[in-house]
mmCIF file with all atom_site columns, C-alpha atoms in Angstrom:
data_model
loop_
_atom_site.group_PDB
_atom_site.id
_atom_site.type_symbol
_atom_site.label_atom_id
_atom_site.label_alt_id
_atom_site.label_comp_id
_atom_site.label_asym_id
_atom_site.label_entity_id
_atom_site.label_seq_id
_atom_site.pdbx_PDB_ins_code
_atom_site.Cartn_x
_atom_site.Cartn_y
_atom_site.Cartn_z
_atom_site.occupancy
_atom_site.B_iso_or_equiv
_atom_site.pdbx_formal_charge
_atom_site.auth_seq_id
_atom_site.auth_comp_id
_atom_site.auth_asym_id
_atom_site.auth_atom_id
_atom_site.pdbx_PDB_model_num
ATOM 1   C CA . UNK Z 1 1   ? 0.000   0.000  0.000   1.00 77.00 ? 9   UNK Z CA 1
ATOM 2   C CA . UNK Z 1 2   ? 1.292   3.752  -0.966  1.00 85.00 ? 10  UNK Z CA 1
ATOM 3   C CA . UNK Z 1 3   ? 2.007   5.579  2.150   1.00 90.00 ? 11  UNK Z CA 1
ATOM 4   C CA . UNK Z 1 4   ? -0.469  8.338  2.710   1.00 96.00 ? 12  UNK Z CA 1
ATOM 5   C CA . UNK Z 1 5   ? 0.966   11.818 3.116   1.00 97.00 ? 13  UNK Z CA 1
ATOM 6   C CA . UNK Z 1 6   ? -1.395  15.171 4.097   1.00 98.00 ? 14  UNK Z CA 1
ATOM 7   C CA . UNK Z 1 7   ? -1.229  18.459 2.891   1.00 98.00 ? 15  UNK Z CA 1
ATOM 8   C CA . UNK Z 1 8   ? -2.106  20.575 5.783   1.00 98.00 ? 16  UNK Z CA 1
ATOM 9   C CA . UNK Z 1 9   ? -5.004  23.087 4.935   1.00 98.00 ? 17  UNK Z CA 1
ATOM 10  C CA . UNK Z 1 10  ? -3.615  26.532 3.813   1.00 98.00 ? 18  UNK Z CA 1
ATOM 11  C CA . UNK Z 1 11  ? -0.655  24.794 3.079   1.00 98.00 ? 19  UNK Z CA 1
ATOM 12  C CA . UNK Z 1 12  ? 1.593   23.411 0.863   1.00 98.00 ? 20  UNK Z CA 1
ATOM 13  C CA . UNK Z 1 13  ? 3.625   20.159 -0.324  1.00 98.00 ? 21  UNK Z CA 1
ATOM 14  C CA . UNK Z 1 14  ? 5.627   19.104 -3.075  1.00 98.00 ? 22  UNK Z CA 1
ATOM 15  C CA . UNK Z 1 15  ? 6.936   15.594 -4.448  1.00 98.00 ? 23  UNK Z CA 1
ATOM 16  C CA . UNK Z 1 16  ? 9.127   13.845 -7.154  1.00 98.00 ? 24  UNK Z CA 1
ATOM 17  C CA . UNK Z 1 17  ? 7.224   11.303 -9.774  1.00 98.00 ? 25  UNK Z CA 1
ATOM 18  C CA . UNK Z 1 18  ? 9.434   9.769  -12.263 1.00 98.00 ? 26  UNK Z CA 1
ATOM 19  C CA . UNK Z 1 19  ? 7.855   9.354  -15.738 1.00 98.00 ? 27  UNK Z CA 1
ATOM 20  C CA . UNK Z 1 20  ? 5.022   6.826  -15.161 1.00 98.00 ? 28  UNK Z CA 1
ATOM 21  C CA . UNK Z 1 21  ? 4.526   6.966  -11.861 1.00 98.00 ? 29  UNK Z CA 1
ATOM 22  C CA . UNK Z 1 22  ? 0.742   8.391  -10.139 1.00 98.00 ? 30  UNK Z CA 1
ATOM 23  C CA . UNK Z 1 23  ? 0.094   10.580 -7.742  1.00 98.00 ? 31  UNK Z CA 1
ATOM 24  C CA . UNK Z 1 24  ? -3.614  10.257 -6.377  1.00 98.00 ? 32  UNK Z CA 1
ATOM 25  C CA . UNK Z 1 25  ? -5.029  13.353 -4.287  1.00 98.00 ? 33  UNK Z CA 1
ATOM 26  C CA . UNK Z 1 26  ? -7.689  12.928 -2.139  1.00 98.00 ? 34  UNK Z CA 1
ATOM 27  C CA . UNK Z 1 27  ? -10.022 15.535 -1.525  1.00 98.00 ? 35  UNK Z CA 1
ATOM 28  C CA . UNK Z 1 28  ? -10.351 14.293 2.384   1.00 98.00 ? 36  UNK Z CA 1
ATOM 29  C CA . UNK Z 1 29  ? -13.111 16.317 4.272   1.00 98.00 ? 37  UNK Z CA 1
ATOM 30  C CA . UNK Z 1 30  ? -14.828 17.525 0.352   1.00 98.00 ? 38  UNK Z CA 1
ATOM 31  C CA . UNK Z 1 31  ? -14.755 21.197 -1.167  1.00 98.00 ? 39  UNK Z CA 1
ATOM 32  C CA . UNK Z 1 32  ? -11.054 22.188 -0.654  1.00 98.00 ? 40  UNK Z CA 1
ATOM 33  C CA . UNK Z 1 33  ? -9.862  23.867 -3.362  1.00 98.00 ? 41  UNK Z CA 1
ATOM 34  C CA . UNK Z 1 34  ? -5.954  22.531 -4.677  1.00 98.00 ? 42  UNK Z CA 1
ATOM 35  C CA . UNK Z 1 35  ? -3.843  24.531 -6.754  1.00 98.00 ? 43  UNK Z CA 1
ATOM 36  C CA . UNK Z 1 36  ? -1.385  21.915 -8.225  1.00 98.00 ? 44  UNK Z CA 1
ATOM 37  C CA . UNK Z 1 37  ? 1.585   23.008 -10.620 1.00 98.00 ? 45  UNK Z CA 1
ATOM 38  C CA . UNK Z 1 38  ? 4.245   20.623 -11.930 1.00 98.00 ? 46  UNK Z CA 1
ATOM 39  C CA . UNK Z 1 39  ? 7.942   21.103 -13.064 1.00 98.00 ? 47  UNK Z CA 1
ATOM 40  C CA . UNK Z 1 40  ? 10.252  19.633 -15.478 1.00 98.00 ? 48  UNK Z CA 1
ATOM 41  C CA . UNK Z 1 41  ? 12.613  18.204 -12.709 1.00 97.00 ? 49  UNK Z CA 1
ATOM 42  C CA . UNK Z 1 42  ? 15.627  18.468 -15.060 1.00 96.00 ? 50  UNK Z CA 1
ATOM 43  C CA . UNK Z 1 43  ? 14.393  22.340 -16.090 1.00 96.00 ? 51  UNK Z CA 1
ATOM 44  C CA . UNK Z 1 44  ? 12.157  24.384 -13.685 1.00 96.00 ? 52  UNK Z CA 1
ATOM 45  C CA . UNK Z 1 45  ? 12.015  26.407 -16.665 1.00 96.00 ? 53  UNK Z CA 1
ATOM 46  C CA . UNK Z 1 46  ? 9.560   24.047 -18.448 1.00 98.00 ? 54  UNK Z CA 1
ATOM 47  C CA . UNK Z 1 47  ? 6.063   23.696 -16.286 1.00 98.00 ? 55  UNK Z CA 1
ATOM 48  C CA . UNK Z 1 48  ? 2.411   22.352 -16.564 1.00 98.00 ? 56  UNK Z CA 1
ATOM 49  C CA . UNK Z 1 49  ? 0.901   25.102 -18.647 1.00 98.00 ? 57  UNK Z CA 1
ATOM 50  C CA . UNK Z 1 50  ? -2.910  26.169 -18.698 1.00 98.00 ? 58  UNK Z CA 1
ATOM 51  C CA . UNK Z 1 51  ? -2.617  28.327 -21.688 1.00 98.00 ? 59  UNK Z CA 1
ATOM 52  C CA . UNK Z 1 52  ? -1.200  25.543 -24.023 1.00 98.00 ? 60  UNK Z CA 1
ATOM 53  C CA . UNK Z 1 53  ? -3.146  22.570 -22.338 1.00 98.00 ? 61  UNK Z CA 1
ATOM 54  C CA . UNK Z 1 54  ? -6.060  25.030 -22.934 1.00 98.00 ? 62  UNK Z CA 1
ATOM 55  C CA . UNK Z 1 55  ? -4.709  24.756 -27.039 1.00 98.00 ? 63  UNK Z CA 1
ATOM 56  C CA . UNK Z 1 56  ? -3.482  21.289 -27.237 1.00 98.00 ? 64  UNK Z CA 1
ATOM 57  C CA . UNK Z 1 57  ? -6.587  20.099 -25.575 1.00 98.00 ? 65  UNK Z CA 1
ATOM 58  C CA . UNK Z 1 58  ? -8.980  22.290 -27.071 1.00 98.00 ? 66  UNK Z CA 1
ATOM 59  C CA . UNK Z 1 59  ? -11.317 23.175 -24.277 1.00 97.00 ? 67  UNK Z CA 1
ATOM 60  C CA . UNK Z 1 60  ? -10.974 25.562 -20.728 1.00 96.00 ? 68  UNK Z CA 1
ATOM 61  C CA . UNK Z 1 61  ? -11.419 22.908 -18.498 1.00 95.00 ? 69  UNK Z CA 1
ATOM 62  C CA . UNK Z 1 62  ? -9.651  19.147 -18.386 1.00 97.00 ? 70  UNK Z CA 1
ATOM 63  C CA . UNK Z 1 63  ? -11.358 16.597 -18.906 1.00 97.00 ? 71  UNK Z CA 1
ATOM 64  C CA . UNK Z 1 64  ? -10.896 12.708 -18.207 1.00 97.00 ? 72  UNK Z CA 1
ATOM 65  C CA . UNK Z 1 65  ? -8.048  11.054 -19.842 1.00 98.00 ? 73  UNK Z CA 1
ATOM 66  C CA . UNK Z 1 66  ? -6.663  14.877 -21.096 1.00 98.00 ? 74  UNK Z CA 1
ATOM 67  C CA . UNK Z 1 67  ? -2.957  14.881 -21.391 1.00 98.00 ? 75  UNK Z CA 1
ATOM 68  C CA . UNK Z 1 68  ? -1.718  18.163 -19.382 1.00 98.00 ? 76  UNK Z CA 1
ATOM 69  C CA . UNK Z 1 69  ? 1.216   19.884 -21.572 1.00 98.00 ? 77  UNK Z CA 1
ATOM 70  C CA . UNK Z 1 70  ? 4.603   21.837 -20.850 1.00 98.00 ? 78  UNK Z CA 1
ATOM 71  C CA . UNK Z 1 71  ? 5.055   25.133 -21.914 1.00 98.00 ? 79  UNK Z CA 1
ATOM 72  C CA . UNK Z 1 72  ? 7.149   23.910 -23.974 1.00 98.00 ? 80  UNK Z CA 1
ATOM 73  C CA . UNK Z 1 73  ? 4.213   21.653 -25.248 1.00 98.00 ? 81  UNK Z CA 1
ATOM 74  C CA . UNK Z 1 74  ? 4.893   18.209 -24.241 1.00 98.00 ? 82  UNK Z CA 1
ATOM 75  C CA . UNK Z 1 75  ? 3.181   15.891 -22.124 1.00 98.00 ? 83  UNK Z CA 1
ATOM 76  C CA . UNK Z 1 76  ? 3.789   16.331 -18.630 1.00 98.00 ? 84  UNK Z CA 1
ATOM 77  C CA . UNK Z 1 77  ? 0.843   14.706 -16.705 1.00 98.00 ? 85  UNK Z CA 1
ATOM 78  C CA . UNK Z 1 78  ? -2.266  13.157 -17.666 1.00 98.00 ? 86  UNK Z CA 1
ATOM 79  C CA . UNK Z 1 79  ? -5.711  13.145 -16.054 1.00 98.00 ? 87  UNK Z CA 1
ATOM 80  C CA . UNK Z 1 80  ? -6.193  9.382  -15.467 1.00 98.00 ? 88  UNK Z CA 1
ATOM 81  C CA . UNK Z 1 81  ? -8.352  9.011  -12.950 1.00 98.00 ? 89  UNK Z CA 1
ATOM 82  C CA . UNK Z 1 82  ? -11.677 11.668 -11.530 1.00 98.00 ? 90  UNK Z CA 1
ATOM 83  C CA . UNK Z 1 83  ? -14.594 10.561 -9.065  1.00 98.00 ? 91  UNK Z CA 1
ATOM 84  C CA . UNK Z 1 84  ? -15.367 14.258 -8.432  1.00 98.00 ? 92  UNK Z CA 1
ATOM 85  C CA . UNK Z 1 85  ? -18.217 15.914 -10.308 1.00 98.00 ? 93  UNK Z CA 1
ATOM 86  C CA . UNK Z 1 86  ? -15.244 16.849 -12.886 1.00 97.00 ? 94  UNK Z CA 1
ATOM 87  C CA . UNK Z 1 87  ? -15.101 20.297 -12.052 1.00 98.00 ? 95  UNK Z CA 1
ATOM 88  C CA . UNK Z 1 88  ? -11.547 21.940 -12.298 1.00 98.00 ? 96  UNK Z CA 1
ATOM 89  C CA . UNK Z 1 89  ? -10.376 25.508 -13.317 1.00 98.00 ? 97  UNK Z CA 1
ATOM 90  C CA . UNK Z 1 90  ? -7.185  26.450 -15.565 1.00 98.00 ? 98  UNK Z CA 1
ATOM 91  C CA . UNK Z 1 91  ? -8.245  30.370 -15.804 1.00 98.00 ? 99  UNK Z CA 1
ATOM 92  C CA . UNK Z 1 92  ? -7.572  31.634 -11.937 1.00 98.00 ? 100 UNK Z CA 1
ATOM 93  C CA . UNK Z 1 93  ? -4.205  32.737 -10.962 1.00 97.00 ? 101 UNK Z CA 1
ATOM 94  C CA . UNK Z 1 94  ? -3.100  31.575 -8.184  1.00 98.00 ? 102 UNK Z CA 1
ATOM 95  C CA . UNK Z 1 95  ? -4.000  33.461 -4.333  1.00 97.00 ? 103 UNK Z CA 1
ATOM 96  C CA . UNK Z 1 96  ? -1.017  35.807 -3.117  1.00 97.00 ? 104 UNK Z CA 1
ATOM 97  C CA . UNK Z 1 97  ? -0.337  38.452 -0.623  1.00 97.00 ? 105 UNK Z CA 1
ATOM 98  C CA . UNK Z 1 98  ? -1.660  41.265 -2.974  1.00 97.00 ? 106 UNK Z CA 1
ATOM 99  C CA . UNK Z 1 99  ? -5.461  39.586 -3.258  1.00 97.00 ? 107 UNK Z CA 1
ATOM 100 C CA . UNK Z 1 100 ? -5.482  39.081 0.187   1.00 98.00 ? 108 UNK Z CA 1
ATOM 101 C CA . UNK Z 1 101 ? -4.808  42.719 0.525   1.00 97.00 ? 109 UNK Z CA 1
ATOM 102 C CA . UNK Z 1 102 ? -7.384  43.163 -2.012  1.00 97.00 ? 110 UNK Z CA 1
ATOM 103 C CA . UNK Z 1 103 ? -9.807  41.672 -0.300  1.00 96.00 ? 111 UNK Z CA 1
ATOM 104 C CA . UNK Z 1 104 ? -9.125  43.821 2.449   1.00 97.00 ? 112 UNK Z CA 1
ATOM 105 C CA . UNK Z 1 105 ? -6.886  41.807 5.133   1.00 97.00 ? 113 UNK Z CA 1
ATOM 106 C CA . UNK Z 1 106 ? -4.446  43.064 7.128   1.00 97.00 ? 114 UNK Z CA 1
ATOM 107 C CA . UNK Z 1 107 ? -1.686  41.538 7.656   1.00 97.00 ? 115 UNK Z CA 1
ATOM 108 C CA . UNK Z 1 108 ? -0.283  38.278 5.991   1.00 98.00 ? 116 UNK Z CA 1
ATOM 109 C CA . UNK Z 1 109 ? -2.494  35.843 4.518   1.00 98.00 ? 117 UNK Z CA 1
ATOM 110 C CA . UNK Z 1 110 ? -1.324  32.507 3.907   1.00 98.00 ? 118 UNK Z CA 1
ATOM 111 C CA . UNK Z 1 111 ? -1.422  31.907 0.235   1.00 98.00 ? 119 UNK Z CA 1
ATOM 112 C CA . UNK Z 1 112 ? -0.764  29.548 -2.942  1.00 98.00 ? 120 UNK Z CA 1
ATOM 113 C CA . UNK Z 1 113 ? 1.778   31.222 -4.051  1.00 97.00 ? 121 UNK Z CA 1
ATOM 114 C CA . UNK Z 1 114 ? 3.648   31.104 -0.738  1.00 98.00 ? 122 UNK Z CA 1
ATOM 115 C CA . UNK Z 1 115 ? 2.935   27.662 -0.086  1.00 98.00 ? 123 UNK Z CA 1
ATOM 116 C CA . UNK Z 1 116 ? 4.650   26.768 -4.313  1.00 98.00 ? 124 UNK Z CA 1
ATOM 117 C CA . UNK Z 1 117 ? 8.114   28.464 -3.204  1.00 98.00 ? 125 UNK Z CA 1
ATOM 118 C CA . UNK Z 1 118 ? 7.688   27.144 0.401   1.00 98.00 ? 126 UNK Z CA 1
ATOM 119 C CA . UNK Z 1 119 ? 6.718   23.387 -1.024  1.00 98.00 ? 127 UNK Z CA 1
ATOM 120 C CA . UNK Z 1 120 ? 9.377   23.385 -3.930  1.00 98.00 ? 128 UNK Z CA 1
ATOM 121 C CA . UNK Z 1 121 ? 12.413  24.676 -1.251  1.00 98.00 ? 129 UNK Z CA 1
ATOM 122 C CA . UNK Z 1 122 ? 11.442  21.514 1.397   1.00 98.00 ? 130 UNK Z CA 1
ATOM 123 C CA . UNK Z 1 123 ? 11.967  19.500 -1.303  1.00 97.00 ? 131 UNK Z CA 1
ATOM 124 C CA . UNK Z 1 124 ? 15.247  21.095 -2.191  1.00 98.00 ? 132 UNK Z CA 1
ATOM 125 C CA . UNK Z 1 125 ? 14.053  22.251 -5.266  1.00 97.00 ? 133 UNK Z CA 1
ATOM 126 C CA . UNK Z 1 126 ? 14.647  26.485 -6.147  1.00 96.00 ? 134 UNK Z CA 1
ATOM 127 C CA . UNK Z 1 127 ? 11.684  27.579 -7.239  1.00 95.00 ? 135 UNK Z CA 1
ATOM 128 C CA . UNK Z 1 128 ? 11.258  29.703 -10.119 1.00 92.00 ? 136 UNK Z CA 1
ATOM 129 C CA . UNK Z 1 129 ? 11.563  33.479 -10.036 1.00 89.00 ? 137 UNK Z CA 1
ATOM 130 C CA . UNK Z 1 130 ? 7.419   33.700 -11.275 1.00 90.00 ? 138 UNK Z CA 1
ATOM 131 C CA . UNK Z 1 131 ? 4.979   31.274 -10.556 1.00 93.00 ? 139 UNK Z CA 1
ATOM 132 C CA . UNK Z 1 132 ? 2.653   29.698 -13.514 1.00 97.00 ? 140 UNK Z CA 1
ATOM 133 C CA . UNK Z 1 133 ? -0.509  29.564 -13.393 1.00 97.00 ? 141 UNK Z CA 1
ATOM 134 C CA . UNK Z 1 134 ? -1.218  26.758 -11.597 1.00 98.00 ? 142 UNK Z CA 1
ATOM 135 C CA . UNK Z 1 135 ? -4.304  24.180 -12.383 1.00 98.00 ? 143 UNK Z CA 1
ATOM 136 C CA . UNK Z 1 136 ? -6.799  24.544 -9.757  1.00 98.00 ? 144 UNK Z CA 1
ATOM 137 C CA . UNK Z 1 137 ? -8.189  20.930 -9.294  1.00 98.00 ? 145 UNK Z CA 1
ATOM 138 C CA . UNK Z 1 138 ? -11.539 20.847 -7.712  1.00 98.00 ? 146 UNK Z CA 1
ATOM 139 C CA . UNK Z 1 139 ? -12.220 24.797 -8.419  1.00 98.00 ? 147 UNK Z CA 1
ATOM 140 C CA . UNK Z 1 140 ? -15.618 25.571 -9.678  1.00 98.00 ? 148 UNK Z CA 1
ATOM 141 C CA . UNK Z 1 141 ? -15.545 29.044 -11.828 1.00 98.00 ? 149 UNK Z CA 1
ATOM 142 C CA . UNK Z 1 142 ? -18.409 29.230 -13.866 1.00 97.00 ? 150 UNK Z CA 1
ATOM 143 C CA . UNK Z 1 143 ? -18.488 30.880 -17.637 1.00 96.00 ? 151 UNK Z CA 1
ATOM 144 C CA . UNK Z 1 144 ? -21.666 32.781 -17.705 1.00 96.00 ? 152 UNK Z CA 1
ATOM 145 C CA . UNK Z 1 145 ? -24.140 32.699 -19.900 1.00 96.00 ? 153 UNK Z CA 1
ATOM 146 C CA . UNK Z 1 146 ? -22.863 35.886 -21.787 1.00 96.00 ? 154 UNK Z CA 1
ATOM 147 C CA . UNK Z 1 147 ? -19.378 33.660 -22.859 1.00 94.00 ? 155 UNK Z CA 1
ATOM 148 C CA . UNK Z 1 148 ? -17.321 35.991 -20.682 1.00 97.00 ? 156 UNK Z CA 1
ATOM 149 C CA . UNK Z 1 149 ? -18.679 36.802 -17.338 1.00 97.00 ? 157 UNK Z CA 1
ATOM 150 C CA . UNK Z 1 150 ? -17.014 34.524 -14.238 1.00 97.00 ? 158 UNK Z CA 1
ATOM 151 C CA . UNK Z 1 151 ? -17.782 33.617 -10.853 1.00 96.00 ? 159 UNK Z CA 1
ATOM 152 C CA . UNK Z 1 152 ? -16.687 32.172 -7.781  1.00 96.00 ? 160 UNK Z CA 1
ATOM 153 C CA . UNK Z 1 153 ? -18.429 29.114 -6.226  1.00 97.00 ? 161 UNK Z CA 1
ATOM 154 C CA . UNK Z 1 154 ? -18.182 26.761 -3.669  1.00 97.00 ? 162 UNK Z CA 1
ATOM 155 C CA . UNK Z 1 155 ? -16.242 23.625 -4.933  1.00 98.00 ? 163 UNK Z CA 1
ATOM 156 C CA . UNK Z 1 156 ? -18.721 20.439 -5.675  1.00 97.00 ? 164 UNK Z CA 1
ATOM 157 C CA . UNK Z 1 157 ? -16.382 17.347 -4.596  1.00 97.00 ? 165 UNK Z CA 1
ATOM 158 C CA . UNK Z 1 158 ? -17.361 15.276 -1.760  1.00 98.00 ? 166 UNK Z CA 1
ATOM 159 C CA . UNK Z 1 159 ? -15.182 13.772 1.053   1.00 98.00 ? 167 UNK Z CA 1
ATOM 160 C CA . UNK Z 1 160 ? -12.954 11.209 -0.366  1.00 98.00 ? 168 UNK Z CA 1
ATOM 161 C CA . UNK Z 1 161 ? -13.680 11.760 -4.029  1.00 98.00 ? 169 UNK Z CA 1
ATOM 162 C CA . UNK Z 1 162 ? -10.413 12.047 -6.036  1.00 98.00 ? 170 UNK Z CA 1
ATOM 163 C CA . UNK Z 1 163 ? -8.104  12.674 -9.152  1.00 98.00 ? 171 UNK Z CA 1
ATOM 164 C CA . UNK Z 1 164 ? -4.972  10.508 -9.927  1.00 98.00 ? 172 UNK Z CA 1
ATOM 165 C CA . UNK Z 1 165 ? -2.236  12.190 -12.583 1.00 98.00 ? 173 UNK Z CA 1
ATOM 166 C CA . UNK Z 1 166 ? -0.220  10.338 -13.971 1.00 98.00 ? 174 UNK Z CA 1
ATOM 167 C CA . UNK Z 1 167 ? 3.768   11.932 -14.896 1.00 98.00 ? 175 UNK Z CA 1
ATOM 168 C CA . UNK Z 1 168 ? 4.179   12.026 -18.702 1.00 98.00 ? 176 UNK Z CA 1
ATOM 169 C CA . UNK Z 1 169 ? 8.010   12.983 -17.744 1.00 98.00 ? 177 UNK Z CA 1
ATOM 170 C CA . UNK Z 1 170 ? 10.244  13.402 -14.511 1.00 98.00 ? 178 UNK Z CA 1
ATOM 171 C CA . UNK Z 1 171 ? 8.538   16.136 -12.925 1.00 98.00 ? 179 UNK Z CA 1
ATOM 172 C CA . UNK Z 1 172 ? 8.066   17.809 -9.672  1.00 98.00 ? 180 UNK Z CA 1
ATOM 173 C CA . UNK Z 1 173 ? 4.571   18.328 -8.511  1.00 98.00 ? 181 UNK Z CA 1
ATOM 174 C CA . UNK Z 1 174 ? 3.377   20.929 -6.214  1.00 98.00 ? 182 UNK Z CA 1
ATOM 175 C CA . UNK Z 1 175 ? -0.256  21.001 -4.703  1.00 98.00 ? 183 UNK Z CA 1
ATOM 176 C CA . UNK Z 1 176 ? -1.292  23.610 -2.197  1.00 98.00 ? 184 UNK Z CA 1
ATOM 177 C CA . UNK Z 1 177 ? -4.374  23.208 0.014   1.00 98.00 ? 185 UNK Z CA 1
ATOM 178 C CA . UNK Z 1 178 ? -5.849  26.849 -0.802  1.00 98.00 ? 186 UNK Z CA 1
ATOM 179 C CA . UNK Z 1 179 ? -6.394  29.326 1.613   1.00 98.00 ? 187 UNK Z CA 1
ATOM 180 C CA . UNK Z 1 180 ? -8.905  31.045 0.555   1.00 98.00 ? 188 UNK Z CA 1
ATOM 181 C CA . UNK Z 1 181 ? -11.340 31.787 3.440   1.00 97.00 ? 189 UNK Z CA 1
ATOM 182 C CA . UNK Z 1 182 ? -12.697 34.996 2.224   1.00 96.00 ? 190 UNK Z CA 1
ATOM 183 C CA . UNK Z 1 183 ? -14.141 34.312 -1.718  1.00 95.00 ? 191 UNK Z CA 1
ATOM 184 C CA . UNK Z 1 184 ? -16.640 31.206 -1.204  1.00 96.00 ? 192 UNK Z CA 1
ATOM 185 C CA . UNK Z 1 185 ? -14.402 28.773 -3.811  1.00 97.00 ? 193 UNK Z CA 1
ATOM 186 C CA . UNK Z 1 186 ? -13.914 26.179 -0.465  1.00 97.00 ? 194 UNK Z CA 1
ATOM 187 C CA . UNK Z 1 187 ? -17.155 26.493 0.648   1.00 95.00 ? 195 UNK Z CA 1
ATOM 188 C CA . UNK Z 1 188 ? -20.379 29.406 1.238   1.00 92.00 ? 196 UNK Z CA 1
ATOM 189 C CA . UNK Z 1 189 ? -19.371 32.648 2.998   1.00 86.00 ? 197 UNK Z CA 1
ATOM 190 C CA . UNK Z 1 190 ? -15.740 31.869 2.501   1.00 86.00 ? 198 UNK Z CA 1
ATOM 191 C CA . UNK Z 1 191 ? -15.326 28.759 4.219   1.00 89.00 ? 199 UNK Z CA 1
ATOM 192 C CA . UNK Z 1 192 ? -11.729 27.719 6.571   1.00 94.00 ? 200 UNK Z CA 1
ATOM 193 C CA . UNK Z 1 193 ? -9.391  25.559 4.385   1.00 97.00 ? 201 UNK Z CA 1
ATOM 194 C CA . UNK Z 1 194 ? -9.032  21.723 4.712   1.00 98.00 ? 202 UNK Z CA 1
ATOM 195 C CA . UNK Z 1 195 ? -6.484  19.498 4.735   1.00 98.00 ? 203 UNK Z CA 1
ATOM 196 C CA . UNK Z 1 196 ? -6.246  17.262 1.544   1.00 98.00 ? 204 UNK Z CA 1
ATOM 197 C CA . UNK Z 1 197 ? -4.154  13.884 1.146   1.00 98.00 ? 205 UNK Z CA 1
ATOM 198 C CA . UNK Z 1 198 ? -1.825  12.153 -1.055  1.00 98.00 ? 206 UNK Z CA 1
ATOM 199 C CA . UNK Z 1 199 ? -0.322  8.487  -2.126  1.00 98.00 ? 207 UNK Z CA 1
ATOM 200 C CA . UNK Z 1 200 ? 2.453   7.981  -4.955  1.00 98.00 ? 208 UNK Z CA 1
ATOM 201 C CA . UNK Z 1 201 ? 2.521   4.745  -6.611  1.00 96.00 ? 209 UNK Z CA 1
ATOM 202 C CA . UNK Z 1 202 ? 3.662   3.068  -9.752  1.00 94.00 ? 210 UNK Z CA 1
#
């Protein structure tokens, strides 16, 4: 059996997969929100791109058995296995200081792009000088009816439903328990971040 790892909520963790391996993340308690990027583990420089997985695959959101690309458009990961509704985002930037700010806290705000550098250094990997834009599994941002308009809403996964990717090359994967607690994306009226869970296998 794959040992189980958590993610704390509002936090992050990264890992290694070598080409082939899975990494299945389990949405533990339901409707957290996890930002997830991955890395060419040779290159930092090439990374899990939304705006040419958005190209190669034809359509905003993944779907079942999508091959992820690079931005250097090659595979990187595929989406082999979903119980959740199927609802994931590619559009959102990731959270940082400045939205938090935004949204009027004072202070520091945990955040997804915090938790990517924090993640990626653990590991003793140095992160890149900009984050990507990472792809936001379990995130449910609606397209209006208008073709343009978005919204934020509470994500629709149960406890225990979850998504296995499988690494299309050496990569390093980064998923971040979001810490969102102010827009409702992890539940209504902005609800406190959740812990999510891990296993690698081959």
């Amino acid at each position: 059996m794959p040992a189980t790892e958590t993610v704390p909520a509002g936090h992050g963790k990264a890992l290694r997969l070598r080409a082939g391996q899975r990494v299945k993340l389990i949405n533990t308690h339901g409707g957290q929100v996890v930002d997830c990027w991955a890395f060419n583990v040779h290159d930092v420089r090439e990374h899990l791109s939304m705006d040419c997985t958005r190209v190669w695959n034809q359509r905003i959101n993944p779907k079942l058995g999508d091959t992820l690309v690079s931005s250097q458009r090659r595979p990187i990961v595929t989406l082999e296995q979903d119980t959740s509704p199927g609802i994931h985002d590619t559009l959102m930037a990731a959270c940082d200081q400045r939205r938090y700010e935004l949204l009027g806290v004072k202070g520091y705000h945990r955040n997804c792009q915090d938790n990517l550098v924090e993640g990626m250094l653990a590991l003793g990997v140095t992160p890149p000088p900009r984050a990507p834009s990472p792809l936001n599994i379990f995130m449910n941002i609606p397209i209006g009816d208008d073709r343009n308009s978005l919204s934020f809403q509470p994500a629709r996964c149960k406890a225990g439903d979850y998504v296995v990717l499988r690494a299309e090359m050496d990569c390093v994967v980064v998923f971040s328990a979001c810490p969102q607690d102010i827009a409702p994306i992890n539940g209504e009226g902005g609800a406190t971040p959740r812990d999510v869970a891990f296993e690698v296998f081959d």
